[in-house]
Coordinates of C-alpha atoms in Angstrom, one line a residue:
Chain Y
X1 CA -3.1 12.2 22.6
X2 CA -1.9 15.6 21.1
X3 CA -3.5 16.6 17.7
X4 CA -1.9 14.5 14.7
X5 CA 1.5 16.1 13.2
X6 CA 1.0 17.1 9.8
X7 CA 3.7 14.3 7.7
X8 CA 7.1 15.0 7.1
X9 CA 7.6 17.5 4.6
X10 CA 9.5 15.3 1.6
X11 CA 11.9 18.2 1.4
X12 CA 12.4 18.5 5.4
X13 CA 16.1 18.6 6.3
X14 CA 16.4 16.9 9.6
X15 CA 15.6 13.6 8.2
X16 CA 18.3 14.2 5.6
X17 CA 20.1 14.9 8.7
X18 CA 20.0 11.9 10.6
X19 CA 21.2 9.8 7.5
X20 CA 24.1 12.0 6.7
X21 CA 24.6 12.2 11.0
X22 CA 25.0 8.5 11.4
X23 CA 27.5 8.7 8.4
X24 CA 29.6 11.7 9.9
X25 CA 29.3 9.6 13.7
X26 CA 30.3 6.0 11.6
X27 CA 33.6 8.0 10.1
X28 CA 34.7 10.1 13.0
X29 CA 35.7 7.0 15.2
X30 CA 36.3 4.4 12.7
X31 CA 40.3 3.9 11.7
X32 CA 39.2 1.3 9.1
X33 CA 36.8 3.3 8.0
X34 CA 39.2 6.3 7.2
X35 CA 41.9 4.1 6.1
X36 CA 40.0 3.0 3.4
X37 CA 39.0 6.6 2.3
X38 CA 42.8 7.2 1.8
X39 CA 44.5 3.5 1.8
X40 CA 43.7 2.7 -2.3
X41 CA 44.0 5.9 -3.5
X42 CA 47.8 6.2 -1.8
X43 CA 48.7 2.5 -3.0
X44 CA 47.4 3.4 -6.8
X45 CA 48.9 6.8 -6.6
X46 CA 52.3 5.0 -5.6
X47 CA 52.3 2.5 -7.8
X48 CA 51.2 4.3 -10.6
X49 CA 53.3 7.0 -9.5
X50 CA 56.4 5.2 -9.5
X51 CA 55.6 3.7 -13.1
X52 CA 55.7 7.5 -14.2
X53 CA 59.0 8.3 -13.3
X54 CA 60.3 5.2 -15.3
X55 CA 58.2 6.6 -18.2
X56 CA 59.6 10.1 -17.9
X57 CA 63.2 8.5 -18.4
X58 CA 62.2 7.0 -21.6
X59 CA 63.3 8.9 -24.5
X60 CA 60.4 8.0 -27.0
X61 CA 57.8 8.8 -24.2
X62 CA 55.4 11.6 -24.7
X63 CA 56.0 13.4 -21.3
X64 CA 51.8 14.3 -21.7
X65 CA 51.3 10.8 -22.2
X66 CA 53.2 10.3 -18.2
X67 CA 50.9 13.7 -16.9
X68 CA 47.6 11.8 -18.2
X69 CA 48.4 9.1 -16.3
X70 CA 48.2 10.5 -13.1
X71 CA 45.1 12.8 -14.0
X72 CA 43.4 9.7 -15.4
X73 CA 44.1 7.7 -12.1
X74 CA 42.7 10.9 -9.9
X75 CA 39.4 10.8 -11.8
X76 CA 39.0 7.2 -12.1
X77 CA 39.1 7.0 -8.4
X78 CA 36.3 9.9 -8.2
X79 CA 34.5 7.6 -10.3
X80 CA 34.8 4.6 -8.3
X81 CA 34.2 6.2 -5.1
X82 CA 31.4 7.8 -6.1
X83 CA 29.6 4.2 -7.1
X84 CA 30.7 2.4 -4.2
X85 CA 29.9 5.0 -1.8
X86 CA 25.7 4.2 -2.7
X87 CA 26.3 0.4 -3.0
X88 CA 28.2 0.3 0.4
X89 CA 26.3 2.8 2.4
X90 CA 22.9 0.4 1.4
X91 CA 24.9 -2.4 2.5
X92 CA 26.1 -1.8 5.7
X93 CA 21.5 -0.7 6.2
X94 CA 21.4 -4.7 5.6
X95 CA 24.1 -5.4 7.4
X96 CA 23.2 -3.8 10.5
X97 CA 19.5 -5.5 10.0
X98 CA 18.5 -1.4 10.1
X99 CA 17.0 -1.3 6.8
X100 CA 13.5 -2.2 7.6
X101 CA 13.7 1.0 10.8
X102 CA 14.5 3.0 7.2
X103 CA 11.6 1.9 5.3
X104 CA 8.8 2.7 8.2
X105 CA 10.2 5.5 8.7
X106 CA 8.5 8.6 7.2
X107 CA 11.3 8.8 4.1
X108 CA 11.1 7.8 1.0
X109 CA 14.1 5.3 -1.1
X110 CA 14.9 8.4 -2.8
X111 CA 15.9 10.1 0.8
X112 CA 17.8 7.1 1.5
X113 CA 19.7 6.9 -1.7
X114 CA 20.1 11.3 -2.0
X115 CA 21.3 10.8 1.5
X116 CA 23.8 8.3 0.1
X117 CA 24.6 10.4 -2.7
X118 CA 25.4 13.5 -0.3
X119 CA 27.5 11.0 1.6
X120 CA 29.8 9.8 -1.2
X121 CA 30.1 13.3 -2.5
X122 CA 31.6 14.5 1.3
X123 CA 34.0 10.8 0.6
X124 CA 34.9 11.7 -2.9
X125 CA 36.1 15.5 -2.0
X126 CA 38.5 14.1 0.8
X127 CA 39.7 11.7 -1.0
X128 CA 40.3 13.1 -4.0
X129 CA 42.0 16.5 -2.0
X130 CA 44.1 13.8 0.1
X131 CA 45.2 12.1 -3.8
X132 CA 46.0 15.4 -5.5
X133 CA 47.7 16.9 -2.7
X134 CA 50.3 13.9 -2.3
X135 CA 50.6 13.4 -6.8
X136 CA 51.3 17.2 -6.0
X137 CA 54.3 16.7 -3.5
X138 CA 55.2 13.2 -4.7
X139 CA 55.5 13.4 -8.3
X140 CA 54.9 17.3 -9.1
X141 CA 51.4 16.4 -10.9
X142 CA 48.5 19.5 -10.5
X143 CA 45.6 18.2 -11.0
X144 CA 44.4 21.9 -11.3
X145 CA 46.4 22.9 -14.1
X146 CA 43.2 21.7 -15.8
X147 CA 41.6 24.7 -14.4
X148 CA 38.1 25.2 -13.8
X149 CA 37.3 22.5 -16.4
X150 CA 37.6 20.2 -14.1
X151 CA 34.6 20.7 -12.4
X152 CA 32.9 19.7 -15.2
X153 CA 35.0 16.8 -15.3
X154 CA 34.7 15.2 -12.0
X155 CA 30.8 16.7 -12.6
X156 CA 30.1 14.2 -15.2
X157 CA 32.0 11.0 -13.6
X158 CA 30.2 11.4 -10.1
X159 CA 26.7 11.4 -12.1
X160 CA 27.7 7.9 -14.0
X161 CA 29.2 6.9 -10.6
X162 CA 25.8 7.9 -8.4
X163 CA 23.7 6.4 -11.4
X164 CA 25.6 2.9 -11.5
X165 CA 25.4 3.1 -7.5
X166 CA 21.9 3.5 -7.4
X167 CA 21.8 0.4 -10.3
X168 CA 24.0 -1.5 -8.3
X169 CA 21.9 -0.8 -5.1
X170 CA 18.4 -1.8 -6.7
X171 CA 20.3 -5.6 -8.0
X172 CA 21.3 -6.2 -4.4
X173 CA 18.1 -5.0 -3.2
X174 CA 16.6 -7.8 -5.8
X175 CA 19.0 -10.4 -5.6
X176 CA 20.3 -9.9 -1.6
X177 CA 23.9 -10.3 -0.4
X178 CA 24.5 -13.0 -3.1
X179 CA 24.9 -10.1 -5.2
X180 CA 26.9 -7.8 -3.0
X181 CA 29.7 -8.7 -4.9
X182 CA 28.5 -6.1 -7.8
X183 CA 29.4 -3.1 -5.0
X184 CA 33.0 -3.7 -5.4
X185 CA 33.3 -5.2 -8.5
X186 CA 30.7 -3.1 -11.0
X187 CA 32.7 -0.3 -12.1
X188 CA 35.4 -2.2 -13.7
X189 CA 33.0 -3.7 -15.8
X190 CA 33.1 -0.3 -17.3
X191 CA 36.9 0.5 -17.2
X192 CA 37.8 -1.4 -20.1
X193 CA 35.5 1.2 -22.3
X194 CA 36.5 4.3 -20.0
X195 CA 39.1 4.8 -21.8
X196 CA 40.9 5.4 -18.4
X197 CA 44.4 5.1 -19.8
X198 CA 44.2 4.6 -23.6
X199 CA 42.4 7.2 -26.3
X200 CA 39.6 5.4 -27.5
X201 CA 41.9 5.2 -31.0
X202 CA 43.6 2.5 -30.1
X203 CA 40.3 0.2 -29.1
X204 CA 39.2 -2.4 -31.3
X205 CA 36.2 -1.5 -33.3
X206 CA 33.5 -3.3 -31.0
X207 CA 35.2 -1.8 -27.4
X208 CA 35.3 1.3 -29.2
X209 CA 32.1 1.3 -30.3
X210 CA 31.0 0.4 -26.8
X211 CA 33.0 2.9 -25.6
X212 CA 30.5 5.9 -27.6
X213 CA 27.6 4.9 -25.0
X214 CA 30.1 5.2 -21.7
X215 CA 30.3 9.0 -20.3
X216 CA 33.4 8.5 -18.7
X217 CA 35.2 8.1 -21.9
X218 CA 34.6 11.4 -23.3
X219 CA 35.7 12.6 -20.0
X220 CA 39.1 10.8 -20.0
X221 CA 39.3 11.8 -24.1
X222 CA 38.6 15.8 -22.9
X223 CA 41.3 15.1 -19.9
X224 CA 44.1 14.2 -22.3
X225 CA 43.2 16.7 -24.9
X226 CA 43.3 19.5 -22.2
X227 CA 46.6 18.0 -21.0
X228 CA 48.1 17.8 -24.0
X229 CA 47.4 21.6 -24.4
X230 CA 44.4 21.4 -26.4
X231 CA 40.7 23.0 -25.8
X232 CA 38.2 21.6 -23.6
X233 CA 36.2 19.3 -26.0
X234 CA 32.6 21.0 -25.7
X235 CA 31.0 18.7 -27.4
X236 CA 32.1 15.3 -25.9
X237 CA 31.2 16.8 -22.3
X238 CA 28.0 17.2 -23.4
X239 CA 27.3 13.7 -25.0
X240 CA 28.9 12.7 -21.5
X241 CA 26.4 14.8 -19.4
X242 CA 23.5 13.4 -22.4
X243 CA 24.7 9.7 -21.4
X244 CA 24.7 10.8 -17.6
X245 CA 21.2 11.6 -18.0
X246 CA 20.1 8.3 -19.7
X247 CA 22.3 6.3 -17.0
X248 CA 20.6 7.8 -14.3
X249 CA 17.0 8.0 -15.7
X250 CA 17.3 4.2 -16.2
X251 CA 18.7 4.1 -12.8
X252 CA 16.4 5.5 -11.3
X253 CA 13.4 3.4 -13.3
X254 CA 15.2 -0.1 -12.4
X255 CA 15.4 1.5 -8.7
X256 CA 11.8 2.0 -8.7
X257 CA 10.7 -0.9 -10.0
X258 CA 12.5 -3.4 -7.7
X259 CA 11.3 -0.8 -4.7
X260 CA 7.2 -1.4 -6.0
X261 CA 8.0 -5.4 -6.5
X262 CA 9.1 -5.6 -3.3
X263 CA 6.8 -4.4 -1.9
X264 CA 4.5 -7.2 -3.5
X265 CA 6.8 -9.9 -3.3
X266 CA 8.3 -9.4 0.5
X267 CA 11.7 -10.2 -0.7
X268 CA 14.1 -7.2 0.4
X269 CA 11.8 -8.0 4.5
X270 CA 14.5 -11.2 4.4
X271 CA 17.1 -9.1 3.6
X272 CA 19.9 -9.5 6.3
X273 CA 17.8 -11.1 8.7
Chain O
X1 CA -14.0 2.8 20.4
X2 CA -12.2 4.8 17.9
X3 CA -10.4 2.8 15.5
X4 CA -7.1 3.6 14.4
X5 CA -6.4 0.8 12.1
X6 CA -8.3 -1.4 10.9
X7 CA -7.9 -4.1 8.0
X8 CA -10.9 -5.4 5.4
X9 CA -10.5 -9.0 4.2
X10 CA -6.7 -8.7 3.6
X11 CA -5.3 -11.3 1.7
X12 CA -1.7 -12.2 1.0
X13 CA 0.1 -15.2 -1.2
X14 CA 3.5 -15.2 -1.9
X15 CA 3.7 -17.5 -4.8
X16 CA 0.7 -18.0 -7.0
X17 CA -0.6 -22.3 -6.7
X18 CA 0.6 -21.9 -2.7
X19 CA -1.9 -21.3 0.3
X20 CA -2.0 -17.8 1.2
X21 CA -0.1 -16.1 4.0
X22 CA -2.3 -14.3 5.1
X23 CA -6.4 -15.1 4.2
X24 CA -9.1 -12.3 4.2
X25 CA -8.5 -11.4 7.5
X26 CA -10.7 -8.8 9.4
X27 CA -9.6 -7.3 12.3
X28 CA -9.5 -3.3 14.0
X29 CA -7.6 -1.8 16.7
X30 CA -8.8 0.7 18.9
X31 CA -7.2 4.0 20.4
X32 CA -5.6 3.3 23.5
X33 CA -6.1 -1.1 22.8
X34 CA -3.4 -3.4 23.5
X35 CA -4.2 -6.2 21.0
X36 CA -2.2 -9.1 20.8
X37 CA -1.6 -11.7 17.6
X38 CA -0.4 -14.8 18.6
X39 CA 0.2 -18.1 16.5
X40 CA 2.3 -21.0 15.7
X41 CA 5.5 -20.0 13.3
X42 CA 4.1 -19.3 10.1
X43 CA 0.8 -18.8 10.8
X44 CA 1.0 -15.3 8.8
X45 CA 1.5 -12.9 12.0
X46 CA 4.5 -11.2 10.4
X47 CA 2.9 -10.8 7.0
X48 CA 0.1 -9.4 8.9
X49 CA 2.0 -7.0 10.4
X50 CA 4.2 -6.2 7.6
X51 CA 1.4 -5.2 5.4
X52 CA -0.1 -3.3 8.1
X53 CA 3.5 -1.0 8.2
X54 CA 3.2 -0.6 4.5
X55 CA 6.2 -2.2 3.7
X56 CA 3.9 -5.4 1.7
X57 CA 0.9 -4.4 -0.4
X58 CA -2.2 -7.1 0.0
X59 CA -2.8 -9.0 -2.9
X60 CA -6.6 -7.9 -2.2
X61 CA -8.1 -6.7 0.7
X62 CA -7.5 -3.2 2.6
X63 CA -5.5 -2.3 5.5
X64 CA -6.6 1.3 6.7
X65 CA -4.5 3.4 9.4
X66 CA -6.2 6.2 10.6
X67 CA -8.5 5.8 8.1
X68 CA -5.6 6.3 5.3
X69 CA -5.2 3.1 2.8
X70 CA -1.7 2.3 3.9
X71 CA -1.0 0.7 0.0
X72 CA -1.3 4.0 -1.3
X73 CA -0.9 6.6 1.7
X74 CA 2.1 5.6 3.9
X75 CA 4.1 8.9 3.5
X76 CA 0.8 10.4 5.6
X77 CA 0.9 7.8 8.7
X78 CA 4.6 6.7 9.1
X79 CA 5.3 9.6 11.4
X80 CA 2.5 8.4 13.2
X81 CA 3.8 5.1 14.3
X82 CA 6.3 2.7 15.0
X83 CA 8.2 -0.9 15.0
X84 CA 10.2 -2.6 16.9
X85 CA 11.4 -6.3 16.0
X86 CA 13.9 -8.9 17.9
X87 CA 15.1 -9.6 13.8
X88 CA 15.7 -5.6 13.7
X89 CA 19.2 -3.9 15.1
X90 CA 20.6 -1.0 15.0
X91 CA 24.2 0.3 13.2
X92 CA 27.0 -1.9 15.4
X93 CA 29.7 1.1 15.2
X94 CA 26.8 3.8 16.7
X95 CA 26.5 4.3 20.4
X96 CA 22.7 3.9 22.0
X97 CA 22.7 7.4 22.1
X98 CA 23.9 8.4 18.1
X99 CA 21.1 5.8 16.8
X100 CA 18.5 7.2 19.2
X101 CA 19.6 10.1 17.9
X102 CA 19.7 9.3 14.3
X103 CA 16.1 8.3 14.4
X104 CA 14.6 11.2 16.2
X105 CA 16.2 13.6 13.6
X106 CA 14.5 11.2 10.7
X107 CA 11.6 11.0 12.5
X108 CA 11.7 14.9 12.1
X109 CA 11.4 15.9 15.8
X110 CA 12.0 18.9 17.3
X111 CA 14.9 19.3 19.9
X112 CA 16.2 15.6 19.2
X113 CA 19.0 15.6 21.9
X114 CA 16.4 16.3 24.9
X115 CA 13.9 13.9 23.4
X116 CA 16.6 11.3 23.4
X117 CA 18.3 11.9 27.1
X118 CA 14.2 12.0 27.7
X119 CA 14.1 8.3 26.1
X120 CA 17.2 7.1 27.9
X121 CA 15.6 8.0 30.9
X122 CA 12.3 6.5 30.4
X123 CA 13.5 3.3 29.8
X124 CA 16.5 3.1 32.2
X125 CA 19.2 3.0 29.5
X126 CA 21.4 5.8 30.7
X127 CA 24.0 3.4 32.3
X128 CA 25.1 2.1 28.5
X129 CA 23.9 5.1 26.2
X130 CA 27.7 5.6 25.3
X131 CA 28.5 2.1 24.4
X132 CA 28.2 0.7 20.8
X133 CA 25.4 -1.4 19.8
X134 CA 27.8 -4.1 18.7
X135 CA 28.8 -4.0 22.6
X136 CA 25.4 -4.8 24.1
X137 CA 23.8 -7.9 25.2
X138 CA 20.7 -9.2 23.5
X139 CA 18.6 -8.1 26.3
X140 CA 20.1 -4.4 26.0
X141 CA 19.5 -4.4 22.4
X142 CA 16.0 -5.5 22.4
X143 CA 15.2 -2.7 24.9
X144 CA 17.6 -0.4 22.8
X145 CA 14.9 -1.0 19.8
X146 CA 11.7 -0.6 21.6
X147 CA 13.1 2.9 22.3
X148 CA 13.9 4.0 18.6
X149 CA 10.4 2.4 18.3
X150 CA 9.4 4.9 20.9
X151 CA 11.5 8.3 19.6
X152 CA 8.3 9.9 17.8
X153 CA 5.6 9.3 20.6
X154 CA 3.6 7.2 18.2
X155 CA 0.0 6.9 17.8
X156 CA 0.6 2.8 17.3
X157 CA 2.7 0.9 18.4
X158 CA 3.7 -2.2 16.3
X159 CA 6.2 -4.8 18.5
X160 CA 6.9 -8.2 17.4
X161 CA 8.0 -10.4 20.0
X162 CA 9.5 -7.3 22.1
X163 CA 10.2 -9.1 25.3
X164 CA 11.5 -12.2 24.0
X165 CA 15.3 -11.8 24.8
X166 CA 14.8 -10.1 27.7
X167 CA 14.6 -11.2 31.5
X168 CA 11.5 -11.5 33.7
X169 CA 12.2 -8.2 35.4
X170 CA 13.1 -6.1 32.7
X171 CA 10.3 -7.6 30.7
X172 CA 8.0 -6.6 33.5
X173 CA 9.2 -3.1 33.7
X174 CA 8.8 -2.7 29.9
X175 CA 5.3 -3.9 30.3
X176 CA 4.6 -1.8 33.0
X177 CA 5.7 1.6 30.6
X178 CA 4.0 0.8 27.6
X179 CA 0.9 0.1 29.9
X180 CA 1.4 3.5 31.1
X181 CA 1.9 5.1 27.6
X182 CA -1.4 3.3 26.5
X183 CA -3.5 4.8 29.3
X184 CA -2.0 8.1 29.2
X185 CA -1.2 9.0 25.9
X186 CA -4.1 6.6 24.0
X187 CA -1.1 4.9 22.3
X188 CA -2.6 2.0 20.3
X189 CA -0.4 -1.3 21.1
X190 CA 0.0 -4.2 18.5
X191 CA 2.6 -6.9 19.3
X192 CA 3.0 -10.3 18.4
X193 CA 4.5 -12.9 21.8
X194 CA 4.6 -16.7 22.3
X195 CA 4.9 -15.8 26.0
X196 CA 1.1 -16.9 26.3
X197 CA 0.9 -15.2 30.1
X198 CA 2.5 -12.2 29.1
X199 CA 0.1 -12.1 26.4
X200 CA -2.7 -12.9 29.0
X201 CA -2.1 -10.5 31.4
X202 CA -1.1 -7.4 29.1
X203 CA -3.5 -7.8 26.8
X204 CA -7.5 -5.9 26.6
X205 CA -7.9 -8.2 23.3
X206 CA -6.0 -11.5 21.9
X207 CA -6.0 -12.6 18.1
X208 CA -5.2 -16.0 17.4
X209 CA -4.2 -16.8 13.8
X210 CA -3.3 -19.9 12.2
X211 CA -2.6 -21.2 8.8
X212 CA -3.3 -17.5 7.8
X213 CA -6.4 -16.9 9.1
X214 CA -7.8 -15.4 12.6
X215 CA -8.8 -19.0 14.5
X216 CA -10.0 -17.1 17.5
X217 CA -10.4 -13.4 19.1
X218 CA -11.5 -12.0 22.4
X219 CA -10.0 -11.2 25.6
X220 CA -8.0 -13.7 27.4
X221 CA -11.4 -14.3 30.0
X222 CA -13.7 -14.7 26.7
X223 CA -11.3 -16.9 25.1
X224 CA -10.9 -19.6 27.6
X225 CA -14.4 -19.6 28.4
X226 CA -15.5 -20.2 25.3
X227 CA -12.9 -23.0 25.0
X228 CA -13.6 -24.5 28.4
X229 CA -9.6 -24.6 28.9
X230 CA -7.7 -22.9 32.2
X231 CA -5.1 -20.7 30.3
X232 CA -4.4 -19.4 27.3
X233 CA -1.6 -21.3 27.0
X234 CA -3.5 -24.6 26.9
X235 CA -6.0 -23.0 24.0
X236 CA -2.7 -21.7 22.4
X237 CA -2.1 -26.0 21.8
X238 CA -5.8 -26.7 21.2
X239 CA -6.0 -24.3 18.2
X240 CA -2.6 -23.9 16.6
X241 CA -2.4 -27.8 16.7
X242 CA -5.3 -29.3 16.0
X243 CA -6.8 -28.6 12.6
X244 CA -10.3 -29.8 13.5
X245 CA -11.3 -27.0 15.7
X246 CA -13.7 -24.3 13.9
X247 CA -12.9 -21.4 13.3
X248 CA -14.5 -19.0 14.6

């Protein structure tokens, strides 16, 4: 027997590797696989689309209120991309019965989730290019004529995205498949006080106030005013980034504690099995 | 005999009023020891094992690999060893070669495509290393897991059940490597079976548990001395069934 290895560094990049590689290997053959990258986002992009040029025809229509939609629709996907790619990519591990090879091996949950995070962010950026490049020749919308702003923008949703994947991933983990549901179905819980759409104005007082405590509103607000030739709203992007922060801290808390009672109560060893 | 893991009155219960999974149980393995639990179906094997991977913390008790406290230390030994379970695949959609592949770059090893045509080699899986897990028989995937469990030469080897889906020659074949890798290499080999002559010819030690605790240990000679029966097999049925034996 050869001397004992020293462990693996936590900041070694070949076992970052090997989760993004079986990603990269699971994408590269899969038609499914790619036709759901692209499939939604082309059907909402039609359909919504479509409903735009009606608007446009519409004497009493703002013509900004027709450009938001699309911009609105572009980011909401990022959004819901960027949450499902965690939840799904955790998953398919249980689906696969694979998950328990990933907790003896020398990572930690955090590799498997950052590895997950690294993941979406690859499946948002194509998506999102494939999206703005077809509202582009489709129906004449940039996307970039929100300039570099919209870093910041997308910046913000794919934090509240990652931080409700990671949420999502530690109830499933919890609960098992019963609760796999939440994957798909979490972030619309949240588009009602996104203010996707609408301005938060026209809320009722409650969803309104609701709204003040979801980052992606003050995104969608700062989209619309920067469409509608305004400034980019400083100080909403912060509160945005703020609530990012506090979504993901408590992410990260509910992650860990369902990891360390697992570990005491066995129940994520039945998972998929 | 060096001991590369060893446990100290490990105790498990799942739910508090129940009997415990797993009852103070006391047991080492040696460098280079094949040691073998066997047991009825919930006898607590599996929740012995599981705690001794780290991945459940003993209610009380100790489980110590390579004299690290697993509980607290298991970023220090995971490199250091390996499972392999008939419950446990691998990603459908991924060739034998891409999961082999996968693991050897999470295991953190060095030139991962040679150690993985290496692998293939070993253990005879060339002929389907381009077809997709979802593609293999039962047998194939079985042997397809014992070699993930294999991709970082580990210092222990933990299998449960790992030649229950597969066919008398293959089975012999895989017993016949691991022996090799045991004398060689000084791999330690833990493995759970209810194939009770596998389990007596393979073995250098046998643990018996039942109803959580260890109902018997020794080699396979000892054992059936001591219980004045001809194989292991028959003392398998004398003390997994009959709850008036001692334990020892």
């Amino acid at each position: 027997m050869s001397d004992s290895p020293p462990p693996v560094s936590l900041f070694a990049w070949r076992p970052l590797l090997g989760i993004l590689y079986r990603q990269v290997v699971l994408y590269r053959r899969s038609l499914p696989r790619w036709m759901e990258i692209f499939y939604w986002p082309l059907l909402d992009l039609l359909v919504w689309g479509f409903l735009t040029l009606y608007l446009k025809k519409i004497p009493s229509f703002l013509p900004s209120a027709v450009v938001s939609l699309l911009g609105a629709l572009l980011l909401w996907d990022m959004l819901y991309r960027a949450q499902q790619g965690i939840s799904v990519m955790f998953l398919e591990e249980i689906w696969s019965r694979n998950l328990i090879h990933l907790l003896v091996a020398p990572v930690t949950p955090y590799h498997i989730v950052f590895g997950a995070i690294l993941s979406s962010f690859g499946k948002v950026l194509l998506s999102s290019a494939v999206a703005a490049t077809l509202a582009y020749f489709l129906f004449s919308f940039k996307i970039f004529s929100l300039g570099l702003d919209l870093i910041f923008f997308v910046g913000a949703l794919l934090a509240m995205g990652w931080a409700l994947g990671i949420m999502t991933t530690a109830v499933i983990l919890r609960f098992g498949q019963e609760a796999e549901v939440l994957a798909w179905g979490v972030i619309f819980l949240f588009q009602p006080f996104s203010a996707v759409f609408n301005p938060v104005g026209v809320l009722p007082p409650l969803a309104a106030a609701i709204s003040r405590v979801v980052p992606a509103s003050y995104v969608f607000e700062g989209m619309r005013s920067l469409l509608t030739g305004g400034t980019l709203p400083v100080r909403d992007l912060l509160m945005a980034y703020l609530l990012d922060g506090v979504y993901m801290a408590g992410a990260i808390f509910l992650y860990s504690r369902v990891i360390a009672r697992a570990r005491r109560r066995g129940f994520h060893l039945k998972l998929g099995s | 005999m060096h001991h590369v893991l060893v446990t100290e009155k490990v105790t498990k219960c799942y739910l508090p009023g129940q009997p415990p999974a797993v009852k103070e149980v006391d047991l080492t393995l040696g460098q280079g020891e094949i040691l073998s639990i066997v047991g009825p179906n919930g006898a607590g094997k599996s929740t012995l094992v599981q705690m001794m991977l780290g991945l459940l913390l003993p209610d009380s008790g100790m489980v110590r690999l390579f004299g690290h406290d697993v509980s607290k230390e298991r970023r220090r030994i995971a490199h250091r060893i390996n499972y392999a379970s008939t419950d446990l695949s691998l990603p459908y959609s991924l060739t034998v070669r891409e999961n082999l592949l996968t693991y050897a770059l999470i295991y953190n090893m060095k030139n991962p495509r040679e150690r993985v045509a290496r692998l293939l080699s070993t253990l005879g899986l060339e002929s389907f290393a381009e077809r997709k897990v979802g593609a293999l028989s039962t047998g194939q995937v079985a042997r397809m897991g014992i070699a993930k469990a294999l991709v970082n030469d580990p210092e222990i080897l933990f299998l449960d059940e790992p030649t229950a889906t597969l066919d008398p020659e293959v089975s012999g074949q895989l017993r016949h490597l691991l022996g090799t890798m045991v004398r060689e290499r000084g791999m330690a080999l833990l493995y759970t079976s209810h194939n009770m002559r596998e389990v007596e010819r393979f073995s250098d030690r046998i643990v018996l548990m039942r109803a959580g605790e260890i109902a018997a240990e020794g080699t396979a000679a000892d054992l059936m001395q001591r219980y004045g029966t001809e194989d292991l097999e028959e003392l398998f049925l004398l003390l997994a069934g009959r709850e008036e034996v001692a334990v020892e």
